[in-house]
Every structure is written in C-alpha cells, then in structure tokens.
Short mmCIF file of C-alpha atoms in Angstrom, two decimals:
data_model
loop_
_atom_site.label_atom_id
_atom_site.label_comp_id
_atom_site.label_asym_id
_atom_site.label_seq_id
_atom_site.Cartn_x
_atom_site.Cartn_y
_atom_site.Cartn_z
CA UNK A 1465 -137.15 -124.65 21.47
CA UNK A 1466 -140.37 -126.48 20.65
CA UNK A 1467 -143.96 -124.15 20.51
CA UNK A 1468 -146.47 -127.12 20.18
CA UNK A 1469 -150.00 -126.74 18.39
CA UNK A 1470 -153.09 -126.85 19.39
CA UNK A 1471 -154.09 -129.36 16.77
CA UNK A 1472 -150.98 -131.92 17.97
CA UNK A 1473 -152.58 -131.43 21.49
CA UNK A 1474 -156.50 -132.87 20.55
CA UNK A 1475 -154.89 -135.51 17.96
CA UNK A 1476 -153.01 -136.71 20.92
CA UNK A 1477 -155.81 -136.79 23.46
CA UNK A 1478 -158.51 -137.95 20.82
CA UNK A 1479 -158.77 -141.61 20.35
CA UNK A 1480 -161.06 -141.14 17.72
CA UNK A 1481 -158.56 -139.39 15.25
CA UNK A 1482 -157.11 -140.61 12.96
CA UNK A 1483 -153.87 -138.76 13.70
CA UNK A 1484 -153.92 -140.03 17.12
CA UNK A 1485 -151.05 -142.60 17.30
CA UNK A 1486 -148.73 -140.74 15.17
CA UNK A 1487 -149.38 -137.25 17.53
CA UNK A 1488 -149.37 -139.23 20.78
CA UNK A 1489 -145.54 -140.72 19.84
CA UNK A 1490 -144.58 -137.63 18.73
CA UNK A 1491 -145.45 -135.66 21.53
CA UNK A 1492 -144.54 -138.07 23.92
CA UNK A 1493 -141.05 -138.12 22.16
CA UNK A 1494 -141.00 -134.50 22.61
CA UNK A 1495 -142.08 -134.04 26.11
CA UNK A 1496 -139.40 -136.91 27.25
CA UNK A 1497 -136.51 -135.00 25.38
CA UNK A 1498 -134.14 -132.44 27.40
CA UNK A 1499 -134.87 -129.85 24.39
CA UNK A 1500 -137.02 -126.71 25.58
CA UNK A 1501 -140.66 -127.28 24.85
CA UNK A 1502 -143.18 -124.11 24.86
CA UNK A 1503 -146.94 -123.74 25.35
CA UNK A 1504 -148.27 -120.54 24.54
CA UNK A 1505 -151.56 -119.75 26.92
CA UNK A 1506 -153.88 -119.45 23.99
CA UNK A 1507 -152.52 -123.25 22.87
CA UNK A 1508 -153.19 -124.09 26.76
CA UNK A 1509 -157.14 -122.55 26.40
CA UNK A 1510 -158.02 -123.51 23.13
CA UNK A 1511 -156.94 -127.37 23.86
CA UNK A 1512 -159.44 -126.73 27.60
CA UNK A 1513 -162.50 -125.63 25.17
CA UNK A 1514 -162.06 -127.88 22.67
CA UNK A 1515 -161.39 -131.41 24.04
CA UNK A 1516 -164.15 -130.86 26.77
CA UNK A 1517 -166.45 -129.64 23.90
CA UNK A 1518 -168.93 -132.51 22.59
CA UNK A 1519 -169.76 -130.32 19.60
CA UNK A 1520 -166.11 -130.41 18.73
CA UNK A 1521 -164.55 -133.76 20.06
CA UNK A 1522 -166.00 -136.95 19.52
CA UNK A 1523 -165.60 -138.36 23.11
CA UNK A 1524 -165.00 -135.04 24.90
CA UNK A 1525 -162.49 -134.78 28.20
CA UNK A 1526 -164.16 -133.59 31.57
CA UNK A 1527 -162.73 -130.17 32.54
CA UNK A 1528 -161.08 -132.12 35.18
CA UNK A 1529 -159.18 -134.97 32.92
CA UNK A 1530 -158.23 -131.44 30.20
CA UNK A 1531 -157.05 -129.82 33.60
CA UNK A 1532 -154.95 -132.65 35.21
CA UNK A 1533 -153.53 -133.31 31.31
CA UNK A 1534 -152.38 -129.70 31.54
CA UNK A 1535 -150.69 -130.07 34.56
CA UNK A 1536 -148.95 -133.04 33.97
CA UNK A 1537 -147.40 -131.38 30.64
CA UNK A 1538 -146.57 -128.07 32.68
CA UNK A 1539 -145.02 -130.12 35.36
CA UNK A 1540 -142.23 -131.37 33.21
CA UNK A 1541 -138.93 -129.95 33.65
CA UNK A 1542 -138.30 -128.98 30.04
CA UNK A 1543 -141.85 -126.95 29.89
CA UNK A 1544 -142.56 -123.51 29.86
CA UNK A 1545 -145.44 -121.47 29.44
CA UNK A 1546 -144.42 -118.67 26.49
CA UNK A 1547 -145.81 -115.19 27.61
CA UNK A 1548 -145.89 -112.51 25.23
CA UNK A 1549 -143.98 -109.01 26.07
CA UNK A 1550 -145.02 -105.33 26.64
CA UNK A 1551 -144.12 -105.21 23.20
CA UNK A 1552 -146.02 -108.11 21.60
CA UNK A 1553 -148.85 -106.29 19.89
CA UNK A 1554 -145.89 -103.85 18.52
CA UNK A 1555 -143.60 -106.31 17.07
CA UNK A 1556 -146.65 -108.29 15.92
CA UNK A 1557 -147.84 -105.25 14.14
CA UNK A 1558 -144.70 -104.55 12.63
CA UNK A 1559 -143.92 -107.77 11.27
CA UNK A 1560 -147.27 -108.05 10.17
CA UNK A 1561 -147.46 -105.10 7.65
CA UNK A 1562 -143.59 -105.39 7.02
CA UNK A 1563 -144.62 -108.95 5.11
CA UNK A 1564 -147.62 -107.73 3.49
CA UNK A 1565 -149.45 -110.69 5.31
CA UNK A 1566 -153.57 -110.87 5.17
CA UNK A 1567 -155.84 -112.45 7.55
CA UNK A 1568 -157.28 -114.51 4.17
CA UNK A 1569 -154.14 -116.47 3.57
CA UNK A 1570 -153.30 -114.85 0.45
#
C-alpha cells in the first residue's frame, strides 16, 4: 500500500515547481499500477486549500479544477480513501509517548 503526500500532490499539479515533472511521472506511475494507493482525508483537504490558494500556489487551481482532480484520483480502481478508527487518537497516543517523539522534531 501507497499513502501519498500532500507535497507530491501540489508538485504534481504546480507547473511552476520545480519538482513538477519528476512528481507528475511518479504519481502517474503510481496511480496506473495495480498496487493499493491511499489518500488520507487530511492529504485530500490540505491539497483543496492549498492549490486553490494564491498566497500559497503560484498559479492557483479553481475549487472546481482541485475538485474534479480529486475525483479523477478517487475514481481509480486501486484508490482508497484511509479513515482512521475508533481507536486512532488511542493508538496515536500510545505510539506517540512509547517513542519519546516531540512536536519540535527533536
């Protein structure tokens, strides 16, 4: 299984990047493979606010184009939308403290 990024999302649907070509193939490869691909709905949201934000993306999508890009990826046989549990905040808690992890990276 395959969870994309966010960031792989706007390099692919930003001309201006210079990442673009390189995350285009790649996700194009991905998408056209049988293997399991996975967007979580916060990847879905944050690529809706950011490519259609002209603060944060050079030659922003309308919410229309971000919304029929969407689609197209969710239409695709091997694509599923990851939902968390009942239990997600509890195992995220867990393995959380159980690695000692910080929200500063360190």
């Amino acid at each position: 299984m395959i969870l994309i990024d966010v960031n792989v999302l706007l390099y692919a649907s930003n001309s201006s990047s210079e990442h673009h070509r390189r995350a285009k193939e790649w996700l194009q490869k991905v998408l056209s493979k049988p293997e399991q691909v996975r967007f979580a709905w916060i990847t879905i949201l944050a690529f809706l606010r950011i490519s259609t934000n002209h603060r944060a993306f050079p030659k922003p999508l309308s919410i229309k184009e971000a919304l029929t890009i969407v689609a197209e990826w969710l239409a695709l046989s091997n694509v599923q939308i990851l939902d968390p549990s009942e239990r997600h905040f509890e195992i995220l808690s867990s393995a959380r403290y159980s690695l000692s992890s910080r929200g500063s990276g360190r």
